[in-house]
Amino acid sequence: MAFKFNFTCDDLDLDETDEGQQLESSLGDLSLEEECNKIPCQQYDILSSALPTVIQADMLEIPSVEKLIYKRTLADVKFQMAEQDTLVDQGDNSSSEVVSMLNLSGNSDLIRGVYEGGFKTWECSVDLVQFLSQLPKEQITNKKILELGCGSSLPSLYLLSKNDSNKVDVQDYNEQVIRCITIPNILLNTILTIQDPSTAINDNKEEENEESSESEDDENEGEDEEEEEEDEEEDRIIGDSNTCDAEADIPAEQAPDMLRRLSERTKAFIGDWSGLPDKLNLKNDEDKYDMIVTSETIYAEHALPDLIRVFQKALKKPSGVGYVAAKTVYFGVGGGILPFCDILRNTKDSDGDKFKIEKVFESDSTVKREILKITWDI
C-alpha cells in the first residue's frame, strides 16, 4: 500500500528556489555534454573542514514531522565560497561553468562533471523525510545509514536528530556541497545552539526608541516601515542572507571539537559513484549499511549502473533496506523511475542475488513523484 502525502511544495519555505529554479520543474532544460571528466571518489576529511564563525539558517517545517529541520541559507553559502575563494579550476571546465556553479544561474540546474545539483533542496528529499517520519520507531533507530547525493541532506538531518544511536554517512559529487552545506547543516541540527537573529535587532530598536522623543518616534516610524517594506521586497527578489530565520555561532576555539563530535557519527565522501564502494571500506557484511537513502539522483540514465552497484556492494544482506525518492520522469535526460527499475531488476550482484522493488509513496502533484523501497530478493 502506497502513502500519499497531502501537501505541496508551496507549503514549505524552500528559499533555494527562485523564479527560474522552481522545485516543480523536472530538470527539463538540462544541456549536458556527452563526455566529461568525472571527479574521482574519495573520503572527505571532516576534521579539516573550514567553518564560518556564524551560520545563518532557515527553519524548515515539514507537515506531520514533529522536528524542525534547519538548513543553511543559500546566500550564506555563497558568501563563504566567495570569501574563502575555494572554487578551483577542474580540468577543462570553463570559467563560465564555475561562475554558474557559484551563482546558481544560467539555463541548467546541472553542469555535467562539475556540479550535480547539490546546492538546491529538491522536493523529493522532503517527501523522503516525511515518509521516514511515519515509519515505526524501530525501523529508524540504532541504524547505520548512507545517503547518496545528499546535497542539503534533509533525510540525514532528520535521522541524525531523531535518535542519537543512528550513524549516518553522506556522499555528494561536489566537495563544495559537503563542506559548505552538508556539514554545516548537520552541525545546525545536532550540535550547535540555534538563536533567533531578530532578538538582538529588536532589543536595539527598543533602546533607540526609549532614547528618542515621542515626536521623533512618530516621524521616524513611518519612514522606517517604508524602508523595511522596501528591504523585504528586495530580499525576496535577490535572496539576501538577512532573511534567515535563525543563526548559530561557531567560536574558532570550539570548531575542532564540534567537527570531532560530528565525525564520530558521520563520514563524508565526494566524487563519482563508480569508486565509492571501494572507499567505503566494507570488510564484511556487518560493516555494511542497514539503510541507504537517496533522492533526486536517478535523473541521468548513464549513471544508474554505478548507483545500483553501490546498493549491491553496500546494503546489508538480507536485512538492509533502501529508499529511492524521485520524479517519475525526468524530461530530456532519459532518467526516471522506469529505467531505474528496469536496470535494477535485471542486475545481479556477485553472488547472483537481485533486488525487489516496492512503491511506497506517490504524489498527487502535476509532476509525479514516488518513493521506492528496495530490499534483497532472497
XYZ file of C-alpha atoms in Angstrom:
378
model
C 0.000 0.000 0.000
C 1.463 3.341 -1.047
C 1.420 6.517 1.044
C 0.044 9.757 -0.364
C 1.156 12.972 1.311
C -1.417 15.727 1.285
C 0.869 18.733 0.771
C 2.604 20.653 -1.964
C 5.959 22.390 -2.109
C 4.148 25.707 -1.713
C 3.549 24.690 1.915
C 7.326 24.718 2.535
C 9.652 27.698 2.736
C 12.452 26.459 0.494
C 14.204 29.673 -0.400
C 16.641 27.906 -2.705
C 14.053 28.075 -5.484
C 13.950 31.306 -7.384
C 11.720 32.023 -10.335
C 13.970 30.197 -12.754
C 14.527 27.191 -10.494
C 11.109 26.166 -9.187
C 11.076 22.798 -7.421
C 8.157 21.592 -9.505
C 10.320 21.756 -12.615
C 11.750 18.383 -13.560
C 15.235 19.233 -14.803
C 13.754 19.831 -18.210
C 16.261 22.332 -19.565
C 19.492 20.490 -18.930
C 22.201 20.938 -21.515
C 24.710 18.260 -20.541
C 27.744 17.385 -22.591
C 28.080 13.759 -23.565
C 31.638 13.374 -22.327
C 33.181 14.775 -19.157
C 35.926 14.093 -16.687
C 34.490 12.553 -13.535
C 35.627 13.682 -10.113
C 37.264 10.597 -8.540
C 35.698 9.333 -5.335
C 37.478 9.970 -2.055
C 36.695 10.313 1.626
C 36.327 13.905 2.734
C 38.379 14.961 5.760
C 35.723 16.335 8.108
C 38.234 17.355 10.764
C 39.979 19.760 8.389
C 36.779 21.344 7.124
C 36.758 25.163 7.191
C 33.840 26.551 9.182
C 32.495 30.099 9.232
C 32.154 31.903 12.564
C 28.392 32.211 12.107
C 25.964 30.019 10.168
C 22.707 31.547 9.001
C 19.824 29.132 8.592
C 16.220 28.739 7.572
C 13.720 26.718 9.563
C 12.032 24.016 7.502
C 8.674 22.851 8.822
C 7.559 19.671 7.089
C 3.895 18.683 7.534
C 3.395 15.839 10.057
C 7.114 15.869 11.007
C 7.455 16.821 14.662
C 11.045 18.047 14.448
C 12.084 21.316 12.871
C 14.915 20.970 10.372
C 17.444 23.777 9.994
C 19.214 24.260 6.682
C 21.842 26.819 5.845
C 20.700 29.729 3.699
C 21.951 29.766 0.139
C 23.154 33.372 0.450
C 25.314 32.384 3.425
C 26.801 29.515 1.421
C 27.650 31.781 -1.481
C 29.242 34.309 0.872
C 31.548 31.664 2.392
C 32.544 30.292 -1.006
C 33.351 33.754 -2.321
C 35.204 34.767 0.852
C 37.366 31.648 1.009
C 37.925 31.594 -2.758
C 37.971 27.798 -2.848
C 36.472 27.200 -6.259
C 39.399 25.769 -8.150
C 39.793 25.045 -11.818
C 38.675 21.480 -12.601
C 40.436 20.299 -15.716
C 38.946 21.631 -18.937
C 35.899 23.261 -17.341
C 35.413 26.819 -18.471
C 35.320 29.748 -16.085
C 31.691 30.338 -17.020
C 30.788 26.891 -15.656
C 32.441 27.682 -12.311
C 30.672 31.043 -12.117
C 27.380 29.321 -12.893
C 28.029 26.824 -10.123
C 28.721 29.569 -7.590
C 25.814 31.812 -8.588
C 23.338 29.013 -9.338
C 22.444 30.854 -12.503
C 22.214 30.019 -16.154
C 19.934 27.725 -18.116
C 20.878 24.467 -16.413
C 20.404 23.024 -12.938
C 23.452 20.802 -13.541
C 26.882 21.121 -15.085
C 27.975 17.662 -16.122
C 31.220 16.663 -14.459
C 31.331 19.888 -12.434
C 28.117 20.357 -10.489
C 25.296 17.859 -9.858
C 22.577 19.947 -8.212
C 23.735 19.778 -4.599
C 23.066 23.427 -3.797
C 19.330 23.055 -4.324
C 16.851 21.491 -1.935
C 14.716 19.217 -4.083
C 11.141 18.324 -3.208
C 11.721 14.559 -3.258
C 14.044 14.913 -0.268
C 11.118 16.480 1.598
C 8.932 13.535 0.557
C 11.551 11.157 1.916
C 11.761 12.924 5.283
C 8.007 12.806 5.681
C 7.920 9.129 4.727
C 10.691 8.229 7.177
C 8.868 10.092 9.954
C 5.888 7.762 9.524
C 7.875 4.534 9.875
C 7.827 2.605 13.164
C 10.497 3.776 15.599
C 12.453 0.521 15.487
C 12.967 0.913 11.729
C 14.772 4.260 12.027
C 16.737 3.935 15.277
C 20.100 2.328 16.042
C 20.850 2.148 12.327
C 23.895 2.640 10.124
C 22.737 4.718 7.157
C 24.212 6.020 3.916
C 22.737 8.962 1.983
C 23.805 9.164 -1.658
C 23.764 12.508 -3.470
C 22.962 14.167 -0.170
C 23.121 17.907 -1.007
C 21.179 19.669 1.754
C 20.933 16.198 3.345
C 17.406 16.589 4.757
C 16.894 12.811 5.301
C 20.255 12.562 7.081
C 19.443 15.575 9.241
C 16.166 14.005 10.288
C 17.706 10.601 11.040
C 20.652 12.058 12.970
C 18.473 14.349 15.078
C 15.758 11.742 15.567
C 17.930 9.365 17.561
C 21.473 9.610 18.907
C 22.066 5.926 18.162
C 21.952 6.475 14.399
C 25.167 6.857 12.418
C 24.746 8.451 9.007
C 27.390 8.688 6.286
C 26.875 11.156 3.448
C 28.054 11.406 -0.152
C 27.812 14.139 -2.758
C 29.579 14.714 -6.039
C 30.997 18.111 -5.076
C 33.376 18.890 -2.242
C 31.920 22.412 -2.032
C 28.485 20.968 -1.284
C 29.784 18.734 1.519
C 31.913 21.491 3.035
C 29.568 24.467 2.707
C 26.133 22.845 3.008
C 26.082 19.269 4.314
C 28.475 19.642 7.254
C 27.034 22.990 8.427
C 23.529 21.529 8.157
C 24.485 18.549 10.307
C 26.039 20.874 12.885
C 22.902 23.016 12.922
C 20.690 20.016 13.643
C 22.848 18.048 16.076
C 25.473 20.131 17.897
C 25.015 23.895 17.560
C 22.773 26.113 19.671
C 20.280 27.869 17.421
C 19.435 31.517 18.037
C 16.773 33.819 16.618
C 18.764 36.612 14.927
C 15.855 39.047 15.265
C 16.155 39.139 19.077
C 19.235 41.352 19.204
C 17.856 43.573 16.457
C 14.581 44.066 18.315
C 16.402 44.859 21.589
C 18.475 47.516 19.859
C 15.392 49.083 18.347
C 13.706 49.260 21.766
C 16.731 51.039 23.275
C 16.804 53.529 20.419
C 13.092 54.223 20.807
C 13.485 54.897 24.533
C 16.193 57.493 23.841
C 14.130 59.264 21.176
C 11.333 61.728 21.814
C 7.738 60.796 21.075
C 7.534 63.222 18.167
C 10.708 61.873 16.621
C 9.435 58.326 17.087
C 6.183 59.112 15.298
C 8.014 60.815 12.428
C 10.653 58.134 12.021
C 8.308 55.217 12.467
C 6.572 55.786 9.150
C 9.899 56.170 7.347
C 11.304 53.002 8.972
C 8.253 50.991 7.983
C 8.575 52.126 4.370
C 12.289 51.290 4.333
C 11.658 47.856 5.905
C 8.978 47.089 3.317
C 11.378 48.063 0.530
C 14.166 45.968 2.086
C 11.881 42.948 2.476
C 10.765 43.193 -1.135
C 14.392 43.363 -2.279
C 15.242 40.360 -0.080
C 12.532 38.313 -1.770
C 13.989 39.179 -5.151
C 17.715 38.740 -4.514
C 17.588 36.175 -1.685
C 19.616 38.279 0.754
C 21.015 36.457 3.785
C 19.227 38.908 6.110
C 16.080 36.882 5.541
C 17.417 33.968 7.625
C 15.155 32.541 10.341
C 17.942 31.594 12.741
C 21.690 31.573 13.210
C 24.359 29.810 15.237
C 27.798 30.940 16.381
C 30.899 28.783 15.921
C 33.707 30.142 18.110
C 37.032 29.356 16.455
C 38.372 27.585 19.552
C 35.327 25.272 19.635
C 35.240 24.381 15.940
C 37.735 21.457 16.125
C 35.765 19.779 18.929
C 32.484 20.252 17.050
C 33.941 18.620 13.947
C 35.346 15.772 16.054
C 31.932 15.118 17.586
C 30.333 15.231 14.143
C 32.888 12.763 12.764
C 32.002 10.243 15.474
C 28.595 9.751 13.845
C 29.252 10.704 10.237
C 31.728 10.044 7.441
C 31.619 12.066 4.235
C 32.551 11.102 0.680
C 32.853 13.131 -2.508
C 33.137 12.299 -6.188
C 31.741 9.782 -8.618
C 29.749 6.713 -7.508
C 31.882 4.285 -9.529
C 34.670 4.394 -6.942
C 32.518 4.716 -3.829
C 32.171 1.007 -2.880
C 35.952 0.680 -2.527
C 36.245 3.874 -0.466
C 33.531 2.768 1.997
C 35.937 0.122 3.339
C 33.275 -2.528 3.904
C 35.264 -5.570 5.016
C 32.287 -7.800 5.804
C 28.520 -7.769 5.888
C 28.452 -6.335 9.410
C 30.246 -3.240 8.120
C 27.523 -2.634 5.532
C 24.562 -0.289 5.877
C 21.193 -1.086 7.407
C 19.648 1.601 5.214
C 20.609 3.512 2.061
C 18.574 6.586 1.115
C 18.767 8.840 -1.895
C 16.586 11.471 -3.544
C 16.600 13.076 -6.998
C 19.613 11.055 -8.126
C 18.183 8.896 -10.946
C 17.732 11.697 -13.480
C 20.647 10.579 -15.703
C 20.340 7.077 -17.166
C 24.080 6.737 -17.827
C 24.783 6.931 -14.058
C 22.225 4.339 -12.941
C 24.520 1.265 -13.128
C 27.064 2.921 -10.805
C 24.313 3.911 -8.374
C 22.881 0.397 -8.355
C 26.348 -1.059 -7.802
C 26.631 0.994 -4.603
C 23.380 -0.557 -3.382
C 24.679 -4.030 -4.257
C 28.028 -3.573 -2.533
C 26.955 -1.513 0.483
C 23.472 -2.665 1.554
C 23.470 -5.255 4.306
C 22.223 -8.693 3.239
C 19.483 -9.816 3.669
C 18.015 -7.282 6.122
C 19.092 -3.995 4.517
C 16.534 -1.618 3.027
C 16.936 1.193 0.545
C 14.667 4.122 -0.284
C 14.853 5.984 -3.581
C 12.799 9.188 -3.878
C 12.469 10.583 -7.382
C 10.236 12.101 -10.005
C 8.548 9.516 -12.179
C 10.012 11.083 -15.328
C 12.913 13.478 -15.869
C 12.148 15.073 -19.200
C 15.011 15.479 -21.619
C 17.678 13.473 -19.778
C 16.431 9.877 -20.016
C 16.307 9.042 -16.321
C 13.374 8.313 -14.049
C 11.586 5.530 -12.222
C 11.064 3.189 -15.205
C 14.663 2.974 -16.480
C 15.954 2.700 -12.908
C 13.599 -0.200 -12.122
C 14.401 -1.947 -15.418
C 18.140 -1.892 -14.731
C 17.744 -2.793 -11.061
C 15.523 -5.824 -11.732
C 17.911 -7.186 -14.340
C 21.139 -6.706 -12.406
C 22.608 -9.411 -10.161
C 25.373 -8.951 -7.622
C 28.483 -11.141 -7.435
C 26.507 -13.790 -5.517
C 23.784 -13.897 -8.167
C 21.244 -12.115 -5.936
C 18.787 -9.463 -7.105
C 16.714 -6.719 -5.526
C 12.954 -6.470 -5.325
C 11.146 -3.143 -5.591
C 8.008 -1.821 -3.926
C 6.423 1.582 -4.476
C 5.627 3.013 -1.031
C 4.697 6.595 -1.915
C 3.263 8.560 -4.816
C 2.359 12.225 -5.031
C -0.769 13.875 -6.352
C 1.168 16.731 -7.935
C 1.301 17.548 -11.634
C 4.905 16.377 -11.767
C 4.589 12.893 -10.296
C 6.953 11.890 -7.510
C 7.481 8.439 -5.989
C 9.429 6.634 -3.298
C 10.673 3.116 -3.982
C 11.566 0.613 -1.273
C 14.441 -1.696 -2.242
C 15.154 -4.972 -0.452
C 17.076 -8.114 -1.243
C 15.072 -10.795 -3.055
C 16.486 -13.735 -1.092
